[in-house]
Amino acid sequence: MKTASISTIHVVDDDEAMRHSLALLLGVFGHRVAEHAGAATLLEEASRLNGCIVADLRMPHIDGLEMLGRLRAAGSMVPVVIMTGHADVPTAVRAMKLGACDVLEKPFEAPLLLDAVRAALVGDDGPQPTSDDADFAEQVNRLTGRERDVLHHVLLGRTNKEIGQVLDISYRTVEIHRAKVMTKTGCGCVQTLVRRAARISMV
């Protein structure tokens, strides 16, 4: 099993100030950190990477999702945490399908990043199912049929308007069902909903 003391956290961000700030934070908490101004140099050593990667979504030349896709295509299963200041459901879903461990929306608090990194470093096989995952699965099972329909389309990245058109219900009805899904699953935002759904293979 990997531990924070021997694993390298690769911070990939073209914003030098942000990159240095994250490296400093992670270093203070005992992580060994390597900084990368872009994804190209990281991809050159894809087969030798260990630890985990914390990468910005929007970068010139090769963005975070393309980097993630190239890593997986090269056979690298190194855990990746994506950061973005422009989070939306389709992006989060795509990142999770490509194998991202987490999608963090900027600005985020330090504990959120540290928790994401710790989870990524659990082991070679990734984080194991937890009681929280079982609770979420049970919460989903308690949704009504229509609420599950709405949840399905939310996880596909569709807007309320699009969901209403597909299910032939009003925009307001979609809003009500969507709010109930969030309440019943205990998710404060859609990114959390997508993250938890990904852990039980719903996306």
Protein backbone atom coordinates (compact mmCIF):
# COMPACT_ATOMS: atom_id res chain seq x y z
CA MET A 1 0.00 0.00 0.00
CA LYS A 2 1.22 3.48 -0.83
CA THR A 3 1.68 6.01 1.91
CA ALA A 4 1.84 9.77 1.79
CA SER A 5 5.45 9.74 3.00
CA ILE A 6 6.85 7.85 -0.02
CA SER A 7 4.42 8.75 -2.79
CA THR A 8 4.88 11.67 -5.15
CA ILE A 9 2.04 14.09 -5.76
CA HIS A 10 2.36 15.55 -9.26
CA VAL A 11 0.79 19.01 -9.37
CA VAL A 12 -0.02 20.03 -12.95
CA ASP A 13 -1.13 23.63 -13.47
CA ASP A 14 -0.01 26.35 -15.89
CA ASP A 15 -0.76 28.97 -13.21
CA GLU A 16 2.61 29.25 -11.46
CA ALA A 17 1.26 30.90 -8.31
CA MET A 18 -1.48 28.28 -7.90
CA ARG A 19 0.97 25.45 -8.60
CA HIS A 20 3.47 26.68 -6.02
CA SER A 21 0.71 27.25 -3.46
CA LEU A 22 -0.61 23.70 -3.83
CA ALA A 23 2.90 22.26 -3.71
CA LEU A 24 3.62 24.17 -0.50
CA LEU A 25 0.37 23.00 1.10
CA LEU A 26 0.95 19.36 0.20
CA GLY A 27 4.58 19.57 1.29
CA VAL A 28 3.60 20.91 4.71
CA PHE A 29 1.47 17.80 5.21
CA GLY A 30 4.35 15.45 4.45
CA HIS A 31 3.85 14.76 0.75
CA ARG A 32 6.67 14.68 -1.76
CA VAL A 33 5.64 16.99 -4.58
CA ALA A 34 6.70 17.40 -8.22
CA GLU A 35 5.50 20.47 -10.09
CA HIS A 36 4.59 20.50 -13.78
CA ALA A 37 3.69 23.63 -15.77
CA GLY A 38 1.89 21.50 -18.34
CA ALA A 39 0.83 17.94 -19.10
CA ALA A 40 3.38 17.20 -21.85
CA THR A 41 6.34 16.45 -19.57
CA LEU A 42 4.14 14.34 -17.30
CA LEU A 43 2.88 12.24 -20.20
CA GLU A 44 6.47 11.52 -21.27
CA GLU A 45 6.94 9.57 -18.04
CA ALA A 46 3.45 8.02 -17.92
CA SER A 47 4.72 4.46 -17.49
CA ARG A 48 6.88 5.41 -14.50
CA LEU A 49 4.37 7.50 -12.54
CA ASN A 50 3.30 6.59 -9.02
CA GLY A 51 1.57 8.44 -6.21
CA CYS A 52 -1.17 10.60 -7.70
CA ILE A 53 -1.76 13.58 -9.97
CA VAL A 54 -3.55 16.81 -9.08
CA ALA A 55 -4.25 18.59 -12.38
CA ASP A 56 -6.05 21.69 -13.51
CA LEU A 57 -8.79 21.19 -16.09
CA ARG A 58 -8.12 24.21 -18.29
CA MET A 59 -4.53 24.31 -19.52
CA PRO A 60 -3.07 25.30 -22.90
CA HIS A 61 -2.10 22.63 -25.43
CA ILE A 62 -3.25 19.62 -23.37
CA ASP A 63 -6.09 20.13 -20.90
CA GLY A 64 -6.76 18.01 -17.83
CA LEU A 65 -9.27 15.69 -19.46
CA GLU A 66 -7.08 15.06 -22.50
CA MET A 67 -4.17 14.35 -20.19
CA LEU A 68 -6.32 11.89 -18.24
CA GLY A 69 -7.44 10.18 -21.43
CA ARG A 70 -3.86 9.87 -22.71
CA LEU A 71 -2.68 8.42 -19.40
CA ARG A 72 -5.37 5.75 -19.48
CA ALA A 73 -4.66 4.99 -23.15
CA ALA A 74 -0.99 4.52 -22.22
CA GLY A 75 -1.99 2.02 -19.56
CA SER A 76 -1.26 4.26 -16.58
CA MET A 77 -3.78 3.88 -13.78
CA VAL A 78 -2.21 6.50 -11.52
CA PRO A 79 -5.00 8.24 -9.55
CA VAL A 80 -5.94 11.69 -10.86
CA VAL A 81 -7.73 14.54 -9.08
CA ILE A 82 -9.06 17.20 -11.44
CA MET A 83 -9.39 20.85 -10.36
CA THR A 84 -11.58 23.31 -12.19
CA GLY A 85 -12.98 26.78 -11.80
CA HIS A 86 -15.68 25.95 -14.34
CA ALA A 87 -17.29 22.80 -12.96
CA ASP A 88 -20.38 21.46 -14.68
CA VAL A 89 -22.10 18.10 -14.71
CA PRO A 90 -20.96 16.92 -18.18
CA THR A 91 -17.34 17.72 -17.31
CA ALA A 92 -17.54 15.95 -13.95
CA VAL A 93 -19.20 12.90 -15.51
CA ARG A 94 -16.65 12.73 -18.32
CA ALA A 95 -13.77 13.02 -15.84
CA MET A 96 -15.21 10.23 -13.69
CA LYS A 97 -15.74 7.98 -16.71
CA LEU A 98 -12.11 8.53 -17.68
CA GLY A 99 -11.13 7.37 -14.22
CA ALA A 100 -10.66 10.57 -12.20
CA CYS A 101 -10.77 9.99 -8.45
CA ASP A 102 -12.37 13.33 -7.78
CA VAL A 103 -13.33 16.65 -9.36
CA LEU A 104 -12.73 19.69 -7.13
CA GLU A 105 -14.35 23.00 -7.93
CA LYS A 106 -12.17 26.06 -7.33
CA PRO A 107 -11.90 27.75 -4.98
CA PHE A 108 -11.79 24.85 -2.54
CA GLU A 109 -10.72 24.60 1.09
CA ALA A 110 -7.41 22.92 1.87
CA PRO A 111 -9.02 19.99 3.77
CA LEU A 112 -11.01 19.05 0.67
CA LEU A 113 -7.84 18.72 -1.43
CA LEU A 114 -6.00 16.85 1.32
CA ASP A 115 -8.90 14.42 1.70
CA ALA A 116 -8.99 13.84 -2.07
CA VAL A 117 -5.25 13.15 -2.15
CA ARG A 118 -5.45 10.78 0.84
CA ALA A 119 -8.28 8.88 -0.85
CA ALA A 120 -6.24 8.65 -4.06
CA LEU A 121 -3.32 7.18 -2.13
CA VAL A 122 -5.32 4.42 -0.44
CA GLY A 123 -3.74 1.74 -2.62
CA ASP A 124 -3.04 0.42 -6.07
CA ASP A 125 -6.61 -0.78 -6.46
CA GLY A 126 -8.05 2.57 -5.48
CA PRO A 127 -10.39 3.41 -2.61
CA GLN A 128 -12.45 0.46 -1.38
CA PRO A 129 -16.23 0.67 -0.93
CA THR A 130 -17.21 2.31 2.33
CA SER A 131 -20.30 2.43 4.51
CA ASP A 132 -20.96 5.85 2.97
CA ASP A 133 -21.20 4.20 -0.46
CA ALA A 134 -23.66 1.64 0.90
CA ASP A 135 -25.69 4.42 2.49
CA PHE A 136 -25.79 6.32 -0.81
CA ALA A 137 -26.89 3.20 -2.71
CA GLU A 138 -29.68 2.69 -0.18
CA GLN A 139 -30.71 6.35 -0.48
CA VAL A 140 -30.93 5.96 -4.27
CA ASN A 141 -33.02 2.82 -3.85
CA ARG A 142 -35.49 4.81 -1.75
CA LEU A 143 -36.08 7.35 -4.52
CA THR A 144 -39.36 7.17 -6.39
CA GLY A 145 -39.33 5.93 -9.96
CA ARG A 146 -39.63 9.46 -11.34
CA GLU A 147 -36.87 10.74 -9.03
CA ARG A 148 -34.58 7.97 -10.28
CA ASP A 149 -35.45 8.94 -13.86
CA VAL A 150 -34.43 12.54 -13.15
CA LEU A 151 -31.27 11.39 -11.37
CA HIS A 152 -30.33 9.28 -14.40
CA HIS A 153 -30.59 12.25 -16.73
CA VAL A 154 -28.79 14.58 -14.30
CA LEU A 155 -25.87 12.13 -14.32
CA LEU A 156 -25.90 12.25 -18.11
CA GLY A 157 -25.26 15.98 -17.83
CA ARG A 158 -28.65 17.12 -19.12
CA THR A 159 -30.19 20.44 -18.12
CA ASN A 160 -33.58 20.70 -16.42
CA LYS A 161 -35.10 21.84 -19.71
CA GLU A 162 -33.65 18.85 -21.58
CA ILE A 163 -34.79 16.45 -18.86
CA GLY A 164 -38.30 17.88 -19.05
CA GLN A 165 -38.37 17.36 -22.81
CA VAL A 166 -37.11 13.77 -22.57
CA LEU A 167 -39.50 12.80 -19.75
CA ASP A 168 -42.36 14.93 -21.09
CA ILE A 169 -42.80 16.83 -17.82
CA SER A 170 -42.61 20.53 -17.01
CA TYR A 171 -39.44 22.39 -16.11
CA ARG A 172 -40.90 23.12 -12.67
CA THR A 173 -41.64 19.43 -12.10
CA VAL A 174 -38.06 18.57 -12.97
CA GLU A 175 -36.86 21.19 -10.47
CA ILE A 176 -39.01 19.66 -7.72
CA HIS A 177 -37.84 16.10 -8.38
CA ARG A 178 -34.22 17.23 -8.67
CA ALA A 179 -34.44 19.04 -5.32
CA LYS A 180 -35.90 15.91 -3.72
CA VAL A 181 -33.06 13.79 -5.14
CA MET A 182 -30.48 16.15 -3.64
CA THR A 183 -32.25 16.18 -0.27
CA LYS A 184 -32.81 12.43 -0.07
CA THR A 185 -29.22 11.62 -1.03
CA GLY A 186 -27.76 14.27 1.25
CA CYS A 187 -25.73 15.85 -1.54
CA GLY A 188 -25.11 19.57 -1.24
CA CYS A 189 -24.12 20.02 -4.88
CA VAL A 190 -24.24 18.18 -8.19
CA GLN A 191 -20.48 17.52 -8.12
CA THR A 192 -20.93 15.59 -4.86
CA LEU A 193 -23.83 13.69 -6.39
CA VAL A 194 -21.72 12.72 -9.42
CA ARG A 195 -18.76 11.76 -7.22
CA ARG A 196 -20.86 9.49 -5.01
CA ALA A 197 -22.66 7.99 -8.00
CA ALA A 198 -19.33 7.21 -9.63
CA ARG A 199 -18.17 5.30 -6.57
CA ILE A 200 -21.09 2.88 -6.94
CA SER A 201 -20.66 2.70 -10.74
CA MET A 202 -23.73 4.74 -11.65
CA VAL A 203 -21.74 6.85 -14.13
